[in-house]
Amino acid sequence: MRKTLPLSQLVEAIAEASSIRYNNLVYELQRKKKDVIVLSLGESFFDIPFYSFTDLDYVRGYHYSHSRGIFELREKISRFYEKQYGVSSDPNTEVLVTAGSKAVIYMALRTILCPDDEVIIFEPAWVSYTEQVRLSYAVPMMVPHYEGVADINKYVTERTKAVIINNPNNPSGKVYSKKELKQLYDFAKRRGLYILSDEAYSDFVDEEPFHSMAIFDKKKERVIVVNSLSKNMGMSGLRIGYVIANEKIINAILKLNQHIITCPATLVELYVIKYLDAILKKTFPQIKKLLSLRKEIGRYMDSIGLERLPGTGTFYFTVSIVPSKLSSEEFATRLLKEDHVATVPGLGYGKSLDSFLRVGIGTESPERIKKGLDAIRTLITKTS
Ligand code: PMP
């Protein structure tokens, strides 16, 4: 008889989400009344108006909604994607809303992947892609950060089924050019691959315009777009994410949604339907402010000699810790314990990122961000 009951080997082999692990350490320090400079959160704290829930149809809100999401919400999202990015979709058949884009990325991967299929993922790669691919019994094929779209040929095999692209990229802030996207799209078409385009930070751009991957695939043959209210709109706590894809894919994702989540929180759906437009009027201008802070912080990094991966979008930087002798985990842990500055180790974003940290600037004042960067600079020197 076994002494202890085993868990799934697949789940045991999965890494924790490093960004969330580091943020849990932050909460523990804060509980001990330590003042932590938080550069580890994947959020921007907008000033967001709050409307009353009591005006909503709470009787409806107390119950399940349609498993694709309430129609009016799908319609709103569909119109938003059309107006904002020129991507049209049928809210009846080509849009599904659920509890966060993280869940819907997983459901999309489960929908398209068979065991041992390979998925090409560009580093830096958001922490959950690799593990979600593994949880789908498939194999992540990582493209190191120093290679680009033009190098994809080297990573493709007869087993390749899909490419994941995160545009703009968390954590580098890279915004893919129209040319790069077209190149990737043409490649996927030639090789018969799906493209999962995670556009969670689509509005966090200014110098370089954002283009949705879906503009190249009018018939929605291969492109699956995911997005959410978490980053662009600063409302991660509402847990509203969505997917736009062809009817066949949406119908398959719908089955998974019905068996796993059922639907988003209905009351939240009603809230978003009623107040999203008013909220965006207030929050969209704040994106501009954050992007101008990004520029200011970039200049500050230059002035103290902190190097980073190229990028102009999002509220993240991928900062190099070279020539420190520490790994990114060791560095981030020491920085947190000794200086009370929280970042996320690069390793979580791919093997080629172990000499980098993710630095997020969405939640602290410019002065405190600069203080945190000074601490990074000093620790690099100390550990070189
Ligand atoms: N994609 C990317 C690139 C992200 O950074 C995140 C959140 N950190 C998500 C998806 C998931 O966001 P949510 O589940 O809140 O929609």
Short mmCIF file of C-alpha atoms in Angstrom, two decimals, residues 184-382:
data_model
loop_
_atom_site.label_atom_id
_atom_site.label_comp_id
_atom_site.label_asym_id
_atom_site.label_seq_id
_atom_site.Cartn_x
_atom_site.Cartn_y
_atom_site.Cartn_z
CA LEU A 184 4.04 35.80 -38.53
CA TYR A 185 0.56 35.47 -39.95
CA ASP A 186 1.87 34.49 -43.40
CA PHE A 187 4.19 31.97 -41.81
CA ALA A 188 1.35 30.44 -39.77
CA LYS A 189 -0.82 30.27 -42.86
CA ARG A 190 1.90 28.60 -44.90
CA ARG A 191 2.57 26.04 -42.17
CA GLY A 192 -1.05 25.51 -41.14
CA LEU A 193 -0.71 26.82 -37.57
CA TYR A 194 -3.06 28.50 -35.15
CA ILE A 195 -2.08 31.86 -33.66
CA LEU A 196 -3.19 32.65 -30.14
CA SER A 197 -2.89 36.42 -29.84
CA ASP A 198 -3.01 37.66 -26.25
CA GLU A 199 -3.76 41.38 -26.53
CA ALA A 200 -4.26 42.10 -22.80
CA TYR A 201 -2.27 45.37 -22.99
CA SER A 202 -3.57 46.58 -26.36
CA ASP A 203 -4.27 50.14 -25.24
CA PHE A 204 -0.96 50.63 -23.43
CA VAL A 205 0.81 52.02 -26.49
CA ASP A 206 1.74 55.48 -27.70
CA GLU A 207 4.95 55.74 -29.77
CA GLU A 208 4.20 52.60 -31.78
CA PRO A 209 0.61 51.78 -32.79
CA PHE A 210 -1.08 48.56 -31.73
CA HIS A 211 -2.40 46.25 -34.43
CA SER A 212 -4.55 43.26 -33.61
CA MET A 213 -3.39 40.02 -35.19
CA ALA A 214 -7.01 39.43 -36.19
CA ILE A 215 -6.89 42.13 -38.89
CA PHE A 216 -5.00 39.71 -41.14
CA ASP A 217 -7.49 36.90 -40.68
CA LYS A 218 -10.84 38.31 -41.72
CA LYS A 219 -12.33 34.80 -42.00
CA LYS A 220 -10.97 33.85 -38.56
CA GLU A 221 -9.38 30.71 -39.91
CA ARG A 222 -6.51 30.52 -37.47
CA VAL A 223 -6.29 33.57 -35.22
CA ILE A 224 -7.73 33.39 -31.71
CA VAL A 225 -7.73 36.72 -29.88
CA VAL A 226 -7.95 37.01 -26.10
CA ASN A 227 -8.26 40.15 -24.04
CA SER A 228 -9.78 41.31 -20.76
CA LEU A 229 -10.77 44.23 -18.59
CA SER A 230 -7.86 43.54 -16.23
CA LYS A 231 -5.01 45.59 -17.70
CA ASN A 232 -6.31 48.08 -20.25
CA MET A 233 -9.16 49.04 -17.98
CA GLY A 234 -7.50 48.40 -14.62
CA MET A 235 -10.27 46.17 -13.27
CA SER A 236 -8.58 42.82 -12.70
CA GLY A 237 -10.79 42.14 -9.69
CA LEU A 238 -13.91 42.00 -11.81
CA ARG A 239 -12.51 38.88 -13.54
CA ILE A 240 -13.89 39.55 -16.99
CA GLY A 241 -11.93 38.12 -19.91
CA TYR A 242 -12.97 37.22 -23.42
CA VAL A 243 -12.06 35.41 -26.59
CA ILE A 244 -12.84 36.23 -30.20
CA ALA A 245 -12.47 33.38 -32.69
CA ASN A 246 -14.38 31.44 -35.33
CA GLU A 247 -17.66 29.77 -34.46
CA LYS A 248 -16.21 26.26 -34.32
CA ILE A 249 -13.52 27.25 -31.82
CA ILE A 250 -15.95 29.30 -29.73
CA ASN A 251 -18.39 26.38 -29.60
CA ALA A 252 -15.61 24.11 -28.37
CA ILE A 253 -14.44 26.64 -25.77
CA LEU A 254 -18.08 27.00 -24.73
CA LYS A 255 -18.18 23.32 -23.80
CA LEU A 256 -15.11 23.74 -21.58
CA ASN A 257 -16.57 26.88 -20.06
CA GLN A 258 -19.81 25.03 -19.31
CA HIS A 259 -17.94 22.25 -17.54
CA ILE A 260 -15.42 24.40 -15.66
CA ILE A 261 -16.66 27.92 -14.99
CA THR A 262 -20.28 28.14 -16.26
CA CYS A 263 -20.24 31.93 -16.72
CA PRO A 264 -18.69 35.10 -15.33
CA ALA A 265 -20.23 36.56 -12.15
CA THR A 266 -23.60 37.70 -13.49
CA LEU A 267 -23.83 40.78 -11.27
CA VAL A 268 -20.43 41.92 -12.56
CA GLU A 269 -21.57 41.38 -16.14
CA LEU A 270 -24.59 43.59 -15.51
CA TYR A 271 -22.36 46.20 -13.90
CA VAL A 272 -19.98 46.21 -16.86
CA ILE A 273 -22.82 46.39 -19.40
CA LYS A 274 -24.26 49.42 -17.64
CA TYR A 275 -21.14 51.36 -16.66
CA LEU A 276 -18.21 50.34 -18.89
CA ASP A 277 -18.49 53.34 -21.23
CA ALA A 278 -18.56 55.80 -18.33
CA ILE A 279 -15.62 54.04 -16.66
CA LEU A 280 -13.51 54.08 -19.83
CA LYS A 281 -14.05 57.81 -20.25
CA LYS A 282 -12.29 58.22 -16.93
CA THR A 283 -9.63 55.51 -17.23
CA PHE A 284 -8.42 55.77 -20.84
CA PRO A 285 -6.79 59.18 -20.33
CA GLN A 286 -4.93 57.68 -17.37
CA ILE A 287 -3.20 55.22 -19.71
CA LYS A 288 -1.51 58.21 -21.40
CA LYS A 289 -0.26 59.40 -18.01
CA LEU A 290 1.19 56.01 -17.21
CA LEU A 291 2.92 55.83 -20.60
CA SER A 292 4.49 59.21 -20.03
CA LEU A 293 5.68 57.96 -16.62
CA ARG A 294 7.12 54.97 -18.50
CA LYS A 295 9.19 57.36 -20.60
CA GLU A 296 10.35 59.29 -17.55
CA ILE A 297 11.38 56.07 -15.80
CA GLY A 298 13.18 54.90 -18.97
CA ARG A 299 15.21 58.12 -18.96
CA TYR A 300 15.98 57.62 -15.28
CA MET A 301 17.19 54.07 -15.98
CA ASP A 302 19.48 55.44 -18.71
CA SER A 303 20.86 58.00 -16.29
CA ILE A 304 21.84 55.35 -13.70
CA GLY A 305 22.99 52.81 -16.29
CA LEU A 306 20.20 50.24 -16.05
CA GLU A 307 19.77 48.36 -19.31
CA ARG A 308 16.56 46.75 -20.48
CA LEU A 309 14.92 44.94 -23.36
CA PRO A 310 13.47 47.24 -26.03
CA GLY A 311 9.80 48.15 -25.68
CA THR A 312 7.51 51.17 -25.50
CA GLY A 313 4.16 49.70 -24.40
CA THR A 314 2.63 48.34 -21.17
CA PHE A 315 3.70 49.41 -17.68
CA TYR A 316 6.58 46.95 -17.39
CA PHE A 317 10.30 46.93 -18.03
CA THR A 318 12.54 43.90 -18.40
CA VAL A 319 15.64 45.17 -16.64
CA SER A 320 19.04 43.52 -17.04
CA ILE A 321 21.01 42.64 -13.89
CA VAL A 322 24.22 41.85 -15.82
CA PRO A 323 27.04 41.75 -14.56
CA SER A 324 25.62 40.51 -11.25
CA LYS A 325 26.71 36.97 -10.41
CA LEU A 326 23.30 36.18 -8.94
CA SER A 327 20.54 34.39 -10.76
CA SER A 328 17.33 36.37 -11.20
CA GLU A 329 15.67 34.39 -8.35
CA GLU A 330 18.58 35.02 -5.99
CA PHE A 331 18.70 38.66 -6.98
CA ALA A 332 14.96 39.30 -6.58
CA THR A 333 14.87 37.46 -3.25
CA ARG A 334 17.82 39.45 -1.86
CA LEU A 335 16.38 42.71 -3.15
CA LEU A 336 13.11 41.97 -1.41
CA LYS A 337 14.62 40.77 1.88
CA GLU A 338 17.35 43.40 2.22
CA ASP A 339 15.93 46.44 0.47
CA HIS A 340 12.21 45.71 0.61
CA VAL A 341 11.91 46.23 -3.12
CA ALA A 342 9.68 43.69 -4.86
CA THR A 343 10.29 42.70 -8.48
CA VAL A 344 9.72 39.45 -10.38
CA PRO A 345 12.69 37.26 -11.41
CA GLY A 346 13.16 37.02 -15.15
CA LEU A 347 13.46 33.23 -15.09
CA GLY A 348 9.68 32.90 -14.85
CA TYR A 349 9.51 34.46 -18.34
CA GLY A 350 11.92 31.96 -19.91
CA LYS A 351 15.42 30.53 -19.59
CA SER A 352 16.92 33.34 -21.68
CA LEU A 353 15.65 35.81 -19.08
CA ASP A 354 17.61 34.65 -16.05
CA SER A 355 19.70 37.80 -15.99
CA PHE A 356 16.65 40.07 -15.96
CA LEU A 357 13.96 41.29 -13.58
CA ARG A 358 10.45 42.39 -14.38
CA VAL A 359 9.81 45.86 -13.02
CA GLY A 360 6.22 47.10 -13.04
CA ILE A 361 5.49 50.79 -12.59
CA GLY A 362 1.72 50.74 -12.32
CA THR A 363 1.30 51.00 -8.57
CA GLU A 364 3.99 53.24 -7.02
CA SER A 365 4.86 56.95 -7.17
CA PRO A 366 7.71 58.06 -9.49
CA GLU A 367 9.89 58.82 -6.43
CA ARG A 368 9.42 55.37 -4.95
CA ILE A 369 9.97 53.67 -8.33
CA LYS A 370 13.27 55.55 -8.70
CA LYS A 371 14.25 54.57 -5.15
CA GLY A 372 13.56 50.94 -6.08
CA LEU A 373 15.68 51.27 -9.24
CA ASP A 374 18.53 52.77 -7.22
CA ALA A 375 18.41 49.70 -4.98
CA ILE A 376 18.59 47.42 -8.08
CA ARG A 377 21.56 49.42 -9.39
CA THR A 378 23.37 49.17 -6.03
CA LEU A 379 22.73 45.43 -5.68
CA ILE A 380 24.05 44.82 -9.21
CA THR A 381 27.28 46.58 -8.29
CA LYS A 382 27.53 44.78 -4.94
#
